[in-house]
Short mmCIF file of C-alpha atoms and ligand atoms in Angstrom, two decimals:
data_model
loop_
_atom_site.label_atom_id
_atom_site.label_comp_id
_atom_site.label_asym_id
_atom_site.label_seq_id
_atom_site.Cartn_x
_atom_site.Cartn_y
_atom_site.Cartn_z
CA MET A 13 -21.22 20.06 27.88
CA SER A 14 -18.05 19.67 28.68
CA LYS A 15 -15.89 16.96 29.98
CA LYS A 16 -15.07 17.08 33.70
CA PRO A 17 -11.57 15.09 34.79
CA ASN A 18 -11.95 12.79 37.50
CA HIS A 19 -9.40 15.09 39.09
CA GLN A 20 -9.76 18.47 39.18
CA GLY A 21 -7.51 21.00 41.06
CA SER A 22 -8.89 22.10 44.54
CA PRO A 23 -8.12 25.07 46.87
CA GLY A 24 -6.14 22.71 49.54
CA MET A 25 -3.88 20.76 46.48
CA PRO A 26 0.03 21.52 46.26
CA GLY A 27 0.60 22.85 42.51
CA GLY A 28 -3.24 23.99 42.35
CA THR A 29 -1.02 27.89 42.25
CA LEU A 30 0.83 26.34 39.18
CA LEU A 31 -1.70 24.99 37.44
CA ARG A 32 -3.64 27.45 37.60
CA GLN A 33 -0.88 30.18 36.60
CA ALA A 34 0.62 27.47 33.99
CA ALA A 35 -3.01 27.88 32.10
CA ILE A 36 -2.91 32.03 32.49
CA LYS A 37 0.50 31.18 30.70
CA VAL A 38 -0.56 29.13 28.05
CA LEU A 39 -4.00 31.17 26.95
CA GLN A 40 -1.63 33.93 26.78
CA ALA A 41 1.23 32.18 24.62
CA VAL A 42 -2.53 30.72 22.32
CA ASP A 43 -2.99 34.36 22.04
CA GLU A 44 0.48 35.54 20.78
CA GLY A 45 0.23 32.80 17.99
CA GLU A 46 1.36 29.75 19.19
CA LYS A 47 -0.14 26.54 18.89
CA VAL A 48 -1.91 25.26 23.05
CA ASP A 49 -0.11 21.72 21.87
CA GLN A 50 3.18 23.39 21.70
CA ALA A 51 2.29 25.55 24.74
CA LEU A 52 0.92 22.63 26.51
CA ALA A 53 3.56 20.94 25.87
CA ALA A 54 6.45 23.97 27.16
CA THR A 55 4.42 23.84 30.77
CA THR A 56 5.98 21.13 33.29
CA VAL A 57 3.02 20.59 35.23
CA SER A 58 2.83 16.71 35.49
CA GLY A 59 0.71 13.77 36.73
CA PRO A 60 -2.82 13.59 37.78
CA GLU A 61 -2.44 18.27 37.72
CA ARG A 62 -1.89 17.65 33.69
CA ALA A 63 -5.50 16.14 33.00
CA THR A 64 -6.98 19.00 35.55
CA LEU A 65 -4.65 21.93 33.10
CA GLN A 66 -5.88 20.35 29.16
CA TRP A 67 -9.71 19.86 30.31
CA LEU A 68 -8.74 23.89 31.28
CA VAL A 69 -7.39 25.14 29.09
CA LEU A 70 -8.75 23.52 26.00
CA GLY A 71 -12.42 23.80 27.22
CA THR A 72 -11.54 27.35 27.28
CA LEU A 73 -10.00 27.71 23.84
CA ARG A 74 -13.25 26.00 22.36
CA GLU A 75 -15.36 28.24 24.85
CA TYR A 76 -13.03 31.34 23.76
CA LEU A 77 -15.38 33.47 21.53
CA LEU A 78 -18.41 32.89 23.71
CA LEU A 79 -16.33 33.83 27.28
CA GLN A 80 -15.40 36.67 25.66
CA LYS A 81 -19.02 37.62 25.71
CA LEU A 82 -19.21 37.16 28.99
CA SER A 83 -16.70 39.00 30.08
CA GLY A 84 -18.24 42.52 27.83
CA LEU A 85 -21.84 41.67 29.46
CA LEU A 86 -20.17 41.54 32.83
CA LEU A 87 -17.07 44.18 32.94
CA ARG A 88 -18.21 47.74 31.58
CA LYS A 89 -14.84 48.60 29.75
CA SER A 90 -12.43 45.67 28.41
CA TRP A 91 -9.24 45.24 29.64
CA ARG A 92 -5.39 47.47 28.90
CA GLU A 93 -3.01 45.81 26.92
CA GLU A 94 -0.95 45.57 29.76
CA ASP A 95 -3.51 43.44 31.89
CA GLN A 96 -4.37 41.13 28.85
CA ASN A 97 -3.58 38.34 31.95
CA LEU A 98 -6.49 39.62 34.40
CA GLY A 99 -8.67 38.85 30.88
CA PHE A 100 -7.49 35.55 30.63
CA LEU A 101 -8.11 34.45 34.11
CA LEU A 102 -11.19 35.62 34.07
CA HIS A 103 -11.83 33.36 31.06
CA LEU A 104 -10.96 30.23 32.93
CA ALA A 105 -12.26 31.37 35.98
CA LEU A 106 -16.13 31.60 34.78
CA PHE A 107 -14.99 28.55 31.97
CA GLU A 108 -14.49 26.42 35.78
CA LEU A 109 -17.52 28.26 37.04
CA ARG A 110 -19.88 26.96 34.04
CA HIS A 111 -18.29 23.14 33.74
CA GLY A 112 -15.70 22.54 37.04
CA GLN A 113 -17.25 20.19 39.72
CA ARG A 114 -15.90 21.88 41.84
CA PRO A 115 -18.09 23.92 44.34
CA ALA A 116 -18.14 27.93 43.07
CA PHE A 117 -17.41 29.64 45.90
CA ALA A 118 -13.55 27.66 45.69
CA VAL A 119 -13.52 28.07 42.21
CA VAL A 120 -13.71 31.93 43.12
CA ASN A 121 -11.55 32.66 45.93
CA ASP A 122 -8.47 30.27 44.29
CA TRP A 123 -8.97 32.79 40.66
CA VAL A 124 -8.82 35.87 43.48
CA GLU A 125 -6.19 34.86 44.86
CA MET A 126 -4.40 34.43 41.39
CA VAL A 127 -4.81 38.20 40.40
CA GLU A 128 -2.24 38.52 43.43
CA THR A 129 0.25 36.20 42.04
CA LEU A 130 -0.13 38.28 38.75
CA GLN A 131 0.64 41.30 40.91
CA LYS A 132 -2.49 43.35 39.94
CA THR A 133 -3.32 43.07 43.80
CA TRP A 134 -5.96 46.49 42.54
CA ALA A 135 -8.10 43.69 40.46
CA LYS A 136 -9.45 41.31 43.52
CA GLY A 137 -12.18 43.53 44.00
CA LEU A 138 -13.40 43.44 41.00
CA MET A 139 -12.52 40.22 40.00
CA ASN A 140 -14.66 39.30 42.97
CA ALA A 141 -17.32 40.94 42.04
CA VAL A 142 -17.42 39.85 38.75
CA LEU A 143 -17.76 35.75 39.19
CA ARG A 144 -20.16 36.58 42.11
CA ARG A 145 -22.37 38.39 39.62
CA PHE A 146 -21.94 36.60 37.56
CA LEU A 147 -23.26 33.63 39.72
CA ARG A 148 -26.06 36.38 40.78
CA GLU A 149 -27.84 36.11 36.99
CA ARG A 150 -25.86 33.40 35.58
CA GLU A 151 -29.49 32.04 34.00
CA ALA A 152 -30.02 35.56 31.86
CA LEU A 153 -26.55 35.82 31.09
CA GLU A 154 -26.29 32.24 29.91
CA ALA A 155 -28.57 33.10 27.30
CA GLN A 156 -27.00 35.61 25.84
CA LEU A 157 -24.82 33.13 24.46
CA ALA A 158 -27.57 30.50 23.26
CA ASP A 159 -26.66 30.91 19.65
CA PRO A 160 -24.69 28.68 17.98
CA ASP A 161 -22.34 32.14 15.66
CA LEU A 162 -21.57 33.32 19.10
CA SER A 163 -18.95 30.17 19.68
CA HIS A 164 -17.20 30.88 16.14
CA PRO A 165 -15.01 34.05 14.54
CA ALA A 166 -17.88 36.32 12.86
CA TRP A 167 -16.48 34.86 9.20
CA LEU A 168 -16.28 31.41 9.38
CA ALA A 169 -19.86 31.07 10.96
CA ALA A 170 -20.84 33.03 8.32
CA ARG A 171 -20.02 30.59 5.73
CA LEU A 172 -20.56 27.32 7.34
CA ARG A 173 -24.72 28.84 8.17
CA GLU A 174 -24.38 29.23 4.07
CA ALA A 175 -23.50 26.33 3.25
CA TYR A 176 -24.97 24.53 5.97
CA PRO A 177 -27.75 25.56 6.88
CA GLU A 178 -30.13 23.07 8.27
CA GLU A 179 -26.86 21.57 10.08
CA TRP A 180 -24.96 24.50 11.32
CA SER A 181 -26.42 24.67 14.47
CA ALA A 182 -25.63 21.09 15.04
CA ILE A 183 -21.59 21.52 13.46
CA ALA A 184 -21.28 24.63 15.86
CA ALA A 185 -22.80 22.27 18.99
CA ALA A 186 -20.29 19.45 17.75
CA ASN A 187 -16.95 21.87 17.40
CA ASN A 188 -18.12 22.96 21.49
CA ARG A 189 -17.87 19.17 22.81
CA PRO A 190 -15.04 17.90 23.13
CA ALA A 191 -13.99 15.15 21.43
CA PRO A 192 -14.04 11.25 22.00
CA LEU A 193 -11.24 8.58 22.13
CA TRP A 194 -10.88 6.54 18.39
CA LEU A 195 -8.69 4.24 18.72
CA ARG A 196 -7.21 2.00 15.94
CA VAL A 197 -6.59 -1.81 16.90
CA ASN A 198 -3.57 -2.71 14.61
CA THR A 199 -4.63 -5.85 13.15
CA GLN A 200 -1.50 -6.56 12.70
CA ARG A 201 -0.15 -7.23 16.17
CA VAL A 202 -3.36 -7.98 18.03
CA SER A 203 -7.71 -8.68 16.53
CA PRO A 204 -10.33 -6.15 17.76
CA GLU A 205 -12.35 -8.87 19.80
CA ASN A 206 -9.26 -9.69 21.47
CA TYR A 207 -8.81 -5.64 22.07
CA ARG A 208 -12.10 -5.16 23.12
CA GLU A 209 -11.84 -7.48 25.74
CA LEU A 210 -9.10 -5.66 27.44
CA LEU A 211 -10.39 -2.76 27.13
CA LEU A 212 -13.87 -4.23 28.81
CA ALA A 213 -11.19 -5.79 31.45
CA GLN A 214 -10.24 -2.98 32.24
CA GLY A 215 -13.62 -1.13 32.73
CA LEU A 216 -13.44 0.81 29.30
CA SER A 217 -16.75 -0.01 26.95
CA CYS A 218 -16.48 1.41 23.14
CA HIS A 219 -18.62 1.77 20.13
CA GLY A 220 -17.32 0.91 16.68
CA VAL A 221 -19.10 1.96 12.88
CA ASP A 222 -19.57 -0.67 10.93
CA TRP A 223 -17.71 -0.77 8.26
CA SER A 224 -14.34 -1.51 10.32
CA ASP A 225 -13.79 -3.36 13.74
CA ALA A 226 -10.55 -1.91 13.88
CA ALA A 227 -12.56 1.30 14.30
CA LEU A 228 -13.01 1.88 18.80
CA CYS A 229 -14.77 4.96 20.54
CA LEU A 230 -14.16 4.83 24.49
CA PRO A 231 -16.64 8.76 25.05
CA GLU A 232 -14.08 10.07 27.57
CA SER A 233 -10.21 10.40 26.56
CA ILE A 234 -7.85 8.84 29.09
CA PRO A 235 -4.34 9.31 28.60
CA VAL A 236 -3.22 7.27 26.39
CA ALA A 237 -0.10 5.05 28.00
CA THR A 238 -3.12 3.71 30.17
CA LEU A 239 -4.16 1.90 27.05
CA PRO A 240 -3.31 -1.72 26.46
CA GLY A 241 -0.48 -2.41 24.49
CA TRP A 242 -0.07 0.95 24.01
CA ASP A 243 3.84 0.98 23.93
CA ALA A 244 3.53 -2.51 22.18
CA GLY A 245 1.67 -0.42 18.91
CA TRP A 246 -1.28 -2.39 19.52
CA VAL A 247 -3.59 0.57 19.73
CA ALA A 248 -3.32 4.03 17.51
CA VAL A 249 -5.51 7.07 18.28
CA GLN A 250 -7.38 7.48 14.63
CA ASP A 251 -10.29 9.18 14.49
CA ALA A 252 -13.05 7.31 12.46
CA ALA A 253 -13.38 9.68 9.84
CA ALA A 254 -9.30 9.87 9.12
CA GLN A 255 -9.19 6.16 9.58
CA MET A 256 -11.34 5.63 6.60
CA ALA A 257 -8.69 6.88 3.57
CA ALA A 258 -7.30 3.17 3.87
CA HIS A 259 -9.99 1.35 4.00
CA ILE A 260 -10.75 4.07 0.75
CA LEU A 261 -7.99 3.20 -0.81
CA ALA A 262 -7.53 -0.47 -0.53
CA PRO A 263 -4.30 -0.11 -0.87
CA GLN A 264 -2.67 -3.90 -2.44
CA SER A 265 1.03 -5.53 -1.20
CA GLU A 266 2.72 -5.08 -4.85
CA GLU A 267 1.33 -1.75 -5.57
CA ARG A 268 3.02 0.63 -5.34
CA ILE A 269 1.63 3.51 -3.03
CA LEU A 270 2.87 7.38 -2.10
CA ASP A 271 1.12 8.93 1.10
CA ALA A 272 2.08 12.51 -0.07
CA CYS A 273 1.71 14.53 3.27
CA ALA A 274 2.23 11.59 5.82
CA ALA A 275 3.55 13.22 8.75
CA PRO A 276 3.08 12.20 11.67
CA GLY A 277 1.77 9.04 9.87
CA GLY A 278 -1.66 7.99 11.22
CA LYS A 279 -2.52 7.02 7.64
CA THR A 280 0.83 5.71 6.26
CA ALA A 281 0.85 3.36 9.41
CA HIS A 282 -3.51 2.54 8.67
CA LEU A 283 -1.88 1.53 5.08
CA TRP A 284 0.30 -0.27 5.85
CA ALA A 285 -1.63 -2.53 7.71
CA LEU A 286 -4.40 -2.85 5.15
CA GLY A 287 -1.61 -4.53 3.12
CA ALA A 288 0.30 -2.14 1.78
CA ARG A 289 4.38 -2.59 1.30
CA ARG A 290 5.67 -1.25 -1.58
CA LEU A 291 4.94 2.60 0.28
CA ASP A 292 6.94 6.16 -0.12
CA ALA A 293 5.74 9.12 2.96
CA LEU A 294 6.75 11.72 1.95
CA ASP A 295 6.11 15.60 4.35
CA ARG A 296 7.15 18.58 3.96
CA SER A 297 8.34 19.18 7.62
CA ALA A 298 11.20 17.53 8.99
CA GLU A 299 9.89 17.15 12.04
CA ARG A 300 6.75 16.39 11.68
CA LEU A 301 8.66 13.64 9.84
CA GLN A 302 10.19 12.24 12.77
CA LYS A 303 6.55 12.29 14.44
CA LEU A 304 6.01 9.43 11.97
CA ARG A 305 9.51 7.27 12.28
CA GLU A 306 8.50 6.74 15.81
CA ALA A 307 4.75 6.03 15.21
CA LEU A 308 6.11 3.94 12.58
CA PHE A 309 8.71 2.30 14.56
CA ARG A 310 6.03 1.73 17.68
CA GLN A 311 3.22 -0.01 15.42
CA GLY A 312 5.45 -2.06 12.84
CA ALA A 313 5.05 -1.01 9.94
CA ILE A 314 7.73 -0.21 6.97
CA ALA A 315 7.26 2.85 4.31
CA HIS A 316 10.32 4.96 2.50
CA LEU A 317 9.96 8.68 3.98
CA GLN A 318 11.43 11.51 2.45
CA ALA A 319 11.20 15.33 3.91
CA ALA A 320 10.25 16.92 0.50
CA ASP A 321 7.48 19.74 -0.95
CA ALA A 322 5.11 17.14 -2.83
CA GLY A 323 4.24 20.09 -5.11
CA ASP A 324 7.64 19.23 -6.77
CA PRO A 325 8.09 16.04 -8.73
CA GLU A 326 11.60 17.00 -9.95
CA SER A 327 13.16 17.30 -6.31
CA TRP A 328 12.33 13.48 -5.00
CA TRP A 329 9.56 11.37 -7.66
CA ASN A 330 12.61 8.53 -9.47
CA GLY A 331 10.00 8.97 -12.06
CA GLU A 332 8.70 5.93 -11.52
CA PRO A 333 4.50 6.22 -11.67
CA TYR A 334 2.59 5.40 -8.59
CA ASP A 335 -0.16 2.70 -8.64
CA ALA A 336 -1.93 4.88 -6.14
CA ILE A 337 -1.89 7.94 -4.40
CA LEU A 338 -2.93 9.31 -1.43
CA LEU A 339 -3.50 12.96 -0.80
CA ASP A 340 -4.52 14.40 2.69
CA ALA A 341 -3.51 17.81 2.05
CA PRO A 342 -2.78 20.79 3.96
CA CYS A 343 -5.95 22.83 5.06
CA THR A 344 -7.62 24.98 7.51
CA GLY A 345 -8.56 23.01 9.37
CA VAL A 346 -12.19 24.69 10.01
CA GLY A 347 -13.83 20.42 10.14
CA VAL A 348 -11.63 18.94 13.89
CA ILE A 349 -11.64 21.59 15.54
CA ARG A 350 -13.40 20.19 17.88
CA ARG A 351 -9.54 18.57 18.90
CA HIS A 352 -7.82 21.87 17.82
CA PRO A 353 -9.72 24.70 19.56
CA ASP A 354 -7.66 26.97 18.68
CA ILE A 355 -8.06 26.75 15.11
CA ARG A 356 -10.58 29.20 15.82
CA LEU A 357 -9.07 32.08 16.77
CA ARG A 358 -5.64 31.55 15.05
CA ARG A 359 -7.26 30.95 11.51
CA GLN A 360 -8.25 33.61 9.38
CA ALA A 361 -10.39 34.37 6.43
CA GLU A 362 -7.82 34.91 4.01
CA ASP A 363 -6.03 31.87 5.17
CA VAL A 364 -9.01 29.83 3.19
CA GLN A 365 -7.38 30.89 -0.34
CA GLN A 366 -3.85 30.03 0.53
CA ALA A 367 -5.05 26.53 1.57
CA VAL A 368 -7.24 26.06 -1.44
CA ALA A 369 -4.40 27.51 -3.87
CA GLN A 370 -2.33 25.00 -2.10
CA GLN A 371 -4.25 22.08 -2.42
CA GLN A 372 -4.16 22.72 -6.19
CA ARG A 373 -0.76 22.76 -6.74
CA LEU A 374 -0.07 19.62 -5.15
CA LEU A 375 -3.14 18.27 -6.36
CA GLU A 376 -1.77 19.18 -9.96
CA ALA A 377 1.20 18.31 -9.80
CA LEU A 378 0.50 14.28 -8.89
CA TRP A 379 -1.42 14.21 -10.57
CA GLY A 380 1.61 13.62 -12.56
CA CYS A 381 3.27 11.04 -11.38
CA LEU A 382 -0.16 8.60 -11.23
CA ARG A 383 -0.01 5.70 -13.97
CA PRO A 384 -3.52 5.81 -15.73
CA GLY A 385 -5.44 3.29 -14.86
CA GLY A 386 -4.48 5.05 -11.60
CA ARG A 387 -5.71 6.79 -8.67
CA LEU A 388 -5.56 9.61 -6.53
CA LEU A 389 -7.25 9.85 -3.31
CA TYR A 390 -7.80 13.48 -1.68
CA ALA A 391 -8.66 14.13 1.02
CA THR A 392 -9.43 17.41 4.10
CA CYS A 393 -10.16 17.91 7.19
CA SER A 394 -11.43 20.26 6.14
CA ILE A 395 -15.49 21.53 5.68
CA LEU A 396 -15.17 23.62 3.39
CA PRO A 397 -17.13 22.91 -0.09
CA GLU A 398 -14.09 25.94 -1.64
CA GLU A 399 -11.63 23.38 -0.09
CA ASN A 400 -13.19 20.57 -0.68
CA LEU A 401 -16.68 19.64 -3.15
CA LEU A 402 -15.80 23.31 -5.51
CA GLN A 403 -11.67 22.56 -5.73
CA ILE A 404 -12.54 18.96 -6.98
CA ARG A 405 -15.03 20.10 -8.95
CA ALA A 406 -12.71 22.41 -10.61
CA PHE A 407 -9.97 20.19 -10.72
CA LEU A 408 -11.64 17.55 -12.35
CA ALA A 409 -13.13 20.09 -14.87
CA ARG A 410 -8.90 20.90 -15.99
CA HIS A 411 -8.51 17.44 -16.26
CA GLU A 412 -9.97 15.62 -19.14
CA ASP A 413 -8.53 11.61 -17.87
CA ALA A 414 -9.67 12.55 -14.09
CA ARG A 415 -13.09 10.36 -13.40
CA GLN A 416 -14.27 10.66 -9.75
CA GLN A 417 -15.12 7.04 -8.43
CA ALA A 418 -18.11 6.17 -5.95
CA HIS A 419 -17.44 5.17 -2.75
CA PRO A 420 -19.59 4.36 0.56
CA LEU A 421 -17.05 6.45 2.21
CA THR A 422 -16.30 9.23 -0.03
CA GLY A 423 -17.82 13.05 0.48
CA GLN A 424 -18.22 15.06 2.63
CA HIS A 425 -18.27 13.85 6.80
CA LEU A 426 -19.83 17.50 9.14
CA PRO A 427 -18.04 16.73 12.66
CA GLY A 428 -19.85 15.27 15.04
CA GLN A 429 -22.19 12.96 12.63
CA ASN A 430 -21.62 9.55 14.40
CA ASP A 431 -19.47 10.75 17.29
CA MET A 432 -17.13 11.15 13.69
CA ASP A 433 -14.77 14.56 12.44
CA GLY A 434 -14.65 17.21 9.70
CA PHE A 435 -13.11 15.12 7.18
CA TYR A 436 -14.06 15.26 3.05
CA TYR A 437 -12.47 12.36 0.59
CA ALA A 438 -13.29 11.93 -3.41
CA LEU A 439 -11.73 9.95 -4.85
CA LEU A 440 -10.07 10.18 -8.10
CA VAL A 441 -9.03 8.14 -11.36
CA LYS A 442 -7.00 8.78 -14.55
CA ALA A 443 -7.68 7.23 -17.47
CA GLY A 444 -6.27 4.00 -18.64
C1 SAM B 21 -3.08 16.71 7.24
S1 SAM B 21 -1.76 16.74 7.58
C2 SAM B 21 -1.73 15.26 7.34
C3 SAM B 21 -1.93 14.05 8.56
C4 SAM B 21 -1.33 12.86 7.95
N1 SAM B 21 -2.01 12.62 6.81
C5 SAM B 21 -1.49 11.80 9.01
O1 SAM B 21 -2.57 11.09 8.97
O2 SAM B 21 -1.03 12.06 10.26
C6 SAM B 21 -0.93 17.42 6.54
C7 SAM B 21 0.12 17.46 6.16
O3 SAM B 21 1.03 17.90 5.08
C8 SAM B 21 2.40 18.04 4.83
N2 SAM B 21 3.02 19.46 3.86
C9 SAM B 21 2.49 20.99 3.41
N3 SAM B 21 2.14 21.24 2.59
C10 SAM B 21 3.43 20.15 2.03
C11 SAM B 21 3.86 20.17 0.78
N4 SAM B 21 4.12 21.00 -0.03
N5 SAM B 21 4.89 18.60 0.35
C12 SAM B 21 4.58 17.51 1.32
N6 SAM B 21 4.11 17.53 2.87
C13 SAM B 21 2.58 18.95 3.26
C14 SAM B 21 2.29 19.21 6.61
O4 SAM B 21 3.68 19.03 7.19
C15 SAM B 21 1.20 18.30 7.09
O5 SAM B 21 2.33 16.83 7.66
#
């Protein structure tokens, strides 16, 4: 089930129409290829309505393919090109009817009224009829949406089913649920015990993991600015699966460490918190590097930052070998679909090969920057074997001086397991 915010847009609420208009625009932008985070950032909806907008848009995107199937069952023909916005509206309305708290009649009325603001008055009757038919035949229609393959693009469902025949249904279900809010307590500023108490005092209960007392999970998302000590950098938002990286790399203060694909900096700051004091952070994107700079500043972490292509060491490396390297490689993101529901719409089958080639290029280049005896942690937020197990297997076959070191946190983590994102880690050690 999708999470329901406390504060839903309601018929009488000023701005309700604006919110719905913004939601249609965001879906349109995503359909045209924009990332949902950027499209949301471009809207002017603020205050409590912002949470409703996010709930509506992210939830609709999470169920987009199911809602497409549902619309197909309800409509006799598909929308004409110029009426695509009616399709977005219908998806949003169906999502709210399936998961919202407002009475169905109010939901139907509001979305039918929206048809007019799109200047498509002719479609009001149709929209009304379709939404009412959904309510009437709901049970039979819902039964036709139960197949987990329907909620993912066919190519992805096929690959994941093949890779994880036993786990596929659970993976699909996890991808269709909103993610919880995982926090990492900045132990340089406050102790995890004290922070837990601060959360409890605010009425927020949480659970954790057995390998780090700094990882805390709140079952529902809340605006981060309301978290105790947010501005003072007492806490960062970071999924527990992502928090494993710094624990596996286990930095020592005297070691020279490279975070090769570092922005927006979640893992860089964590490496600092766990003791790294000679830390270089690279990212190809200057824009994302700015986010990293802000994150480090808020959490009081220090690193030497460079905007550069990690795959071209000649352009940035001074030749002094690293003791440890984190390669949090660019990937398809197929392990974090629950956080970025637009991934399942934007990602194409061809992207996998591109990601694999780029990861291989980065691995090869960075291996040369590692001292003998040094370690490289390879990470992705994907669950596709090509990007993970098979990538590392091929690397080991090409490099006689590489061996894989066992660690309790390495390997493939699947989305939803222990409430975490899907992540992969392989720790490689260079013969010394
Ligand atoms: C998975 S994200 C990293 C997340 C980050 N480690 C964190 O924990 O916040 C991958 C990053 O790699 C960067 N990137 C992609 N190709 C790169 C390259 N050739 N060299 C350096 N950075 C690259 C992207 O800009 C992106 O910020």
